[in-house]
Amino acid sequence: MTAARELHAAGLRDHLAPALRALGLTGWRRTFSLPDETHWLLLGLVEAPAADRVRFTFGLSVVRRADWAAAGLPGHRPDPRTVHGIETWRARIGEVLPVGDDVWWEVLPGPRWQVALDDAAAAVRHYALPELRRRAERDRTGAGEAYLSPADLDDVNAALLTAAVPRIRRAELVAGVLVLTGAWTRADATARAVLEGTALGFLSAGDERFHGVRCADTLGRELWTFTAAEG
């Protein structure tokens, strides 16, 4: 256990923490945050020591600075473990990854011991940080209205799974457009074809709140837009 703890601690100190700072996060040890004028965008390390290894994951939190100041600690970055009840949004990183489930990494002795740390840093870069920024912007501006809950999307996602297309992560109404977000890429012709059929299905419902469907990747980049005229 001592060797696993030592390797884990060294990996976090010498490899993961510098990688997170290079992404624009500030902090050290187990608490990091993204610069934002109105919100604390927090990334907290969660560890689960075992007999021969140490597993870790990240907790994500978005906290209004005004709410934190009202709690009596203005000017100090909150510890993600202490923000229960005042955060506007909270999740484990696995919930914003394509798998949509709890995800843990572990550092093990061997020539490839840094791979888990590199993978964790990549997950923060490509998924956690965009989601933190999106949540803060949504809370700040009030933009975006949930259209369907994850449970409501189960039937649609089951059809996508049959076609080997990644599931819809979110369905939101933004300025008269239904925005579907998922782990898709512009080069995936199968995903485009299946999502076009899905989009036209949504449009055929005649919901007056939206006139088009836009598909975006998990970084929020627009991939395809479909309108009723295409049907």
Tab-separated table of C-alpha atoms in Angstrom:
chain	number	residue	atom	x	y	z
A	1	MET	CA	0.000	0.000	0.000
A	2	THR	CA	2.873	2.371	0.805
A	3	ALA	CA	4.359	1.993	-2.692
A	4	ALA	CA	0.975	2.601	-4.314
A	5	ARG	CA	0.372	5.676	-2.168
A	6	GLU	CA	3.825	7.072	-2.914
A	7	LEU	CA	3.474	6.560	-6.661
A	8	HIS	CA	-0.017	8.044	-6.611
A	9	ALA	CA	1.134	11.100	-4.638
A	10	ALA	CA	4.141	11.641	-6.908
A	11	GLY	CA	1.981	11.263	-10.006
A	12	LEU	CA	-0.500	13.859	-8.801
A	13	ARG	CA	2.187	16.289	-7.678
A	14	ASP	CA	4.614	16.008	-10.588
A	15	HIS	CA	2.355	15.099	-13.498
A	16	LEU	CA	-1.385	15.635	-13.073
A	17	ALA	CA	-1.379	18.921	-11.153
A	18	PRO	CA	0.974	20.623	-13.667
A	19	ALA	CA	-1.164	19.293	-16.536
A	20	LEU	CA	-4.294	20.781	-14.955
A	21	ARG	CA	-2.582	24.129	-14.427
A	22	ALA	CA	-1.522	24.106	-18.073
A	23	LEU	CA	-5.231	23.915	-18.948
A	24	GLY	CA	-5.863	27.170	-17.098
A	25	LEU	CA	-6.910	25.761	-13.733
A	26	THR	CA	-5.509	27.242	-10.552
A	27	GLY	CA	-4.977	25.435	-7.283
A	28	TRP	CA	-2.941	22.606	-5.868
A	29	ARG	CA	-3.228	19.203	-4.229
A	30	ARG	CA	-6.927	18.290	-4.455
A	31	THR	CA	-8.817	21.480	-5.293
A	32	PHE	CA	-8.669	23.413	-8.555
A	33	SER	CA	-10.797	26.113	-10.144
A	34	LEU	CA	-11.282	27.885	-13.464
A	35	PRO	CA	-11.174	31.687	-13.635
A	36	ASP	CA	-14.669	33.172	-13.875
A	37	GLU	CA	-16.009	36.528	-12.702
A	38	THR	CA	-19.362	35.373	-11.369
A	39	HIS	CA	-18.956	31.694	-10.476
A	40	TRP	CA	-16.557	29.322	-8.815
A	41	LEU	CA	-15.941	26.531	-11.358
A	42	LEU	CA	-14.492	23.776	-9.224
A	43	LEU	CA	-12.642	20.549	-9.889
A	44	GLY	CA	-12.023	18.438	-6.809
A	45	LEU	CA	-9.982	15.265	-6.573
A	46	VAL	CA	-11.780	12.276	-5.022
A	47	GLU	CA	-9.606	9.366	-3.884
A	48	ALA	CA	-10.417	5.779	-2.903
A	49	PRO	CA	-7.400	3.975	-1.407
A	50	ALA	CA	-7.417	0.170	-1.573
A	51	ALA	CA	-5.037	-2.518	-0.341
A	52	ASP	CA	-2.660	-2.345	-3.333
A	53	ARG	CA	-3.661	0.790	-5.242
A	54	VAL	CA	-5.247	4.230	-5.046
A	55	ARG	CA	-8.152	5.014	-7.347
A	56	PHE	CA	-9.180	8.576	-8.122
A	57	THR	CA	-11.811	10.564	-9.953
A	58	PHE	CA	-13.026	14.178	-10.003
A	59	GLY	CA	-16.021	15.978	-8.596
A	60	LEU	CA	-17.301	19.011	-10.511
A	61	SER	CA	-19.159	21.933	-8.939
A	62	VAL	CA	-20.471	25.307	-10.071
A	63	VAL	CA	-21.054	27.819	-7.267
A	64	ARG	CA	-22.198	31.425	-7.584
A	65	ARG	CA	-19.593	33.694	-6.011
A	66	ALA	CA	-22.394	35.733	-4.452
A	67	ASP	CA	-23.803	32.621	-2.770
A	68	TRP	CA	-20.367	31.669	-1.465
A	69	ALA	CA	-19.806	35.181	-0.114
A	70	ALA	CA	-23.193	35.038	1.588
A	71	ALA	CA	-22.062	31.812	3.275
A	72	GLY	CA	-19.381	33.829	5.061
A	73	LEU	CA	-16.140	33.088	3.207
A	74	PRO	CA	-15.754	35.736	0.479
A	75	GLY	CA	-12.562	35.728	-1.539
A	76	HIS	CA	-11.541	32.163	-0.738
A	77	ARG	CA	-11.875	29.347	-3.234
A	78	PRO	CA	-14.367	26.804	-1.882
A	79	ASP	CA	-13.381	23.229	-1.283
A	80	PRO	CA	-15.725	21.147	-3.510
A	81	ARG	CA	-16.347	18.892	-0.533
A	82	THR	CA	-17.884	21.781	1.446
A	83	VAL	CA	-20.318	23.302	-1.048
A	84	HIS	CA	-23.316	21.020	-0.497
A	85	GLY	CA	-26.495	23.061	-0.493
A	86	ILE	CA	-25.076	26.178	-2.176
A	87	GLU	CA	-23.829	24.817	-5.500
A	88	THR	CA	-25.899	25.470	-8.612
A	89	TRP	CA	-24.690	22.258	-10.186
A	90	ARG	CA	-22.704	19.248	-9.033
A	91	ALA	CA	-21.625	15.995	-10.722
A	92	ARG	CA	-18.871	13.421	-10.975
A	93	ILE	CA	-16.749	13.682	-14.104
A	94	GLY	CA	-18.036	10.336	-15.371
A	95	GLU	CA	-21.486	11.866	-15.764
A	96	VAL	CA	-20.189	14.300	-18.402
A	97	LEU	CA	-18.075	11.719	-20.245
A	98	PRO	CA	-19.539	9.738	-23.165
A	99	VAL	CA	-19.969	6.686	-20.906
A	100	GLY	CA	-22.323	8.678	-18.668
A	101	ASP	CA	-21.349	6.605	-15.639
A	102	ASP	CA	-18.899	6.770	-12.764
A	103	VAL	CA	-15.283	6.654	-13.988
A	104	TRP	CA	-12.182	6.060	-11.873
A	105	TRP	CA	-8.472	6.028	-12.721
A	106	GLU	CA	-5.653	4.342	-10.862
A	107	VAL	CA	-1.884	4.700	-10.962
A	108	LEU	CA	-0.080	1.356	-10.899
A	109	PRO	CA	3.658	0.546	-10.900
A	110	GLY	CA	5.104	-0.193	-14.337
A	111	PRO	CA	6.513	1.495	-17.436
A	112	ARG	CA	3.104	2.952	-18.409
A	113	TRP	CA	2.112	4.295	-15.015
A	114	GLN	CA	1.532	7.810	-16.414
A	115	VAL	CA	-1.120	6.680	-18.914
A	116	ALA	CA	-3.938	6.956	-16.356
A	117	LEU	CA	-2.839	10.481	-15.462
A	118	ASP	CA	-2.702	11.519	-19.119
A	119	ASP	CA	-6.152	10.046	-19.688
A	120	ALA	CA	-7.558	11.852	-16.646
A	121	ALA	CA	-6.097	15.182	-17.812
A	122	ALA	CA	-7.577	14.630	-21.298
A	123	ALA	CA	-11.004	13.938	-19.784
A	124	VAL	CA	-10.794	17.189	-17.838
A	125	ARG	CA	-9.738	19.134	-20.932
A	126	HIS	CA	-12.285	17.771	-23.391
A	127	TYR	CA	-15.296	17.217	-21.140
A	128	ALA	CA	-15.097	18.657	-17.624
A	129	LEU	CA	-13.928	22.181	-18.474
A	130	PRO	CA	-16.407	22.777	-21.329
A	131	GLU	CA	-19.229	21.498	-19.113
A	132	LEU	CA	-18.234	23.752	-16.216
A	133	ARG	CA	-18.122	26.773	-18.521
A	134	ARG	CA	-21.437	25.848	-20.133
A	135	ARG	CA	-23.149	25.420	-16.773
A	136	ALA	CA	-21.868	28.780	-15.531
A	137	GLU	CA	-22.964	30.554	-18.714
A	138	ARG	CA	-26.371	28.920	-18.565
A	139	ASP	CA	-26.818	29.995	-14.956
A	140	ARG	CA	-25.522	33.484	-15.720
A	141	THR	CA	-27.701	34.207	-18.738
A	142	GLY	CA	-30.625	31.850	-18.239
A	143	ALA	CA	-30.049	30.576	-21.769
A	144	GLY	CA	-31.178	27.069	-22.537
A	145	GLU	CA	-34.207	25.126	-21.368
A	146	ALA	CA	-34.153	21.389	-20.821
A	147	TYR	CA	-36.376	19.715	-23.424
A	148	LEU	CA	-36.213	16.087	-22.348
A	149	SER	CA	-34.762	14.475	-19.264
A	150	PRO	CA	-32.216	11.632	-19.582
A	151	ALA	CA	-35.006	9.187	-18.718
A	152	ASP	CA	-37.210	10.629	-21.452
A	153	LEU	CA	-34.377	10.144	-23.938
A	154	ASP	CA	-34.028	6.431	-23.163
A	155	ASP	CA	-36.141	5.255	-26.113
A	156	VAL	CA	-34.356	7.559	-28.564
A	157	ASN	CA	-30.964	6.528	-27.259
A	158	ALA	CA	-31.901	2.856	-27.511
A	159	ALA	CA	-32.476	3.376	-31.239
A	160	LEU	CA	-29.132	5.174	-31.573
A	161	LEU	CA	-27.406	2.352	-29.732
A	162	THR	CA	-28.854	-0.164	-32.206
A	163	ALA	CA	-27.179	1.817	-34.999
A	164	ALA	CA	-23.906	2.034	-33.002
A	165	VAL	CA	-24.270	5.811	-32.670
A	166	PRO	CA	-23.326	7.469	-29.346
A	167	ARG	CA	-26.284	8.492	-27.237
A	168	ILE	CA	-27.768	11.959	-26.926
A	169	ARG	CA	-26.285	13.475	-23.800
A	170	ARG	CA	-28.522	16.548	-23.593
A	171	ALA	CA	-31.573	17.968	-25.370
A	172	GLU	CA	-32.075	21.688	-24.768
A	173	LEU	CA	-34.087	24.503	-26.321
A	174	VAL	CA	-31.915	27.488	-27.208
A	175	ALA	CA	-33.321	30.480	-29.131
A	176	GLY	CA	-35.936	28.470	-31.006
A	177	VAL	CA	-33.644	25.552	-31.805
A	178	LEU	CA	-33.531	22.103	-30.214
A	179	VAL	CA	-29.868	21.411	-29.479
A	180	LEU	CA	-28.817	17.773	-29.178
A	181	THR	CA	-25.394	17.155	-27.675
A	182	GLY	CA	-23.386	13.940	-27.894
A	183	ALA	CA	-19.962	12.413	-28.525
A	184	TRP	CA	-20.244	12.638	-32.309
A	185	THR	CA	-17.806	13.842	-34.966
A	186	ARG	CA	-18.440	15.602	-38.255
A	187	ALA	CA	-16.694	12.798	-40.145
A	188	ASP	CA	-19.125	10.138	-38.868
A	189	ALA	CA	-21.558	9.725	-41.774
A	190	THR	CA	-23.565	7.066	-39.951
A	191	ALA	CA	-24.125	9.345	-36.967
A	192	ARG	CA	-25.215	12.158	-39.280
A	193	ALA	CA	-27.728	9.976	-41.107
A	194	VAL	CA	-29.203	8.509	-37.929
A	195	LEU	CA	-29.368	11.876	-36.182
A	196	GLU	CA	-31.036	13.443	-39.218
A	197	GLY	CA	-33.813	10.879	-38.905
A	198	THR	CA	-33.996	11.552	-35.166
A	199	ALA	CA	-34.136	15.302	-35.759
A	200	LEU	CA	-36.923	15.018	-38.303
A	201	GLY	CA	-38.814	12.870	-35.828
A	202	PHE	CA	-38.587	15.637	-33.236
A	203	LEU	CA	-39.633	18.228	-35.826
A	204	SER	CA	-42.640	16.144	-36.917
A	205	ALA	CA	-44.099	16.521	-33.426
A	206	GLY	CA	-45.023	20.100	-34.361
A	207	ASP	CA	-43.660	21.648	-31.161
A	208	GLU	CA	-43.904	25.398	-31.762
A	209	ARG	CA	-41.030	26.118	-29.391
A	210	PHE	CA	-38.405	25.139	-31.980
A	211	HIS	CA	-38.087	25.300	-35.762
A	212	GLY	CA	-34.849	23.396	-36.228
A	213	VAL	CA	-32.580	20.813	-34.619
A	214	ARG	CA	-28.865	21.379	-34.161
A	215	CYS	CA	-26.432	18.584	-33.276
A	216	ALA	CA	-23.308	19.551	-31.355
A	217	ASP	CA	-20.353	17.628	-29.987
A	218	THR	CA	-19.477	17.522	-26.307
A	219	LEU	CA	-17.369	20.682	-26.650
A	220	GLY	CA	-20.407	22.554	-27.951
A	221	ARG	CA	-19.166	22.753	-31.549
A	222	GLU	CA	-21.932	22.684	-34.150
A	223	LEU	CA	-21.937	19.596	-36.368
A	224	TRP	CA	-25.216	19.556	-38.317
A	225	THR	CA	-28.462	21.532	-38.411
A	226	PHE	CA	-31.747	20.064	-39.669
A	227	THR	CA	-35.054	21.802	-40.401
A	228	ALA	CA	-38.537	20.581	-41.220
A	229	ALA	CA	-38.015	21.551	-44.880
A	230	GLU	CA	-35.450	18.766	-45.160
A	231	GLY	CA	-38.142	16.198	-44.443
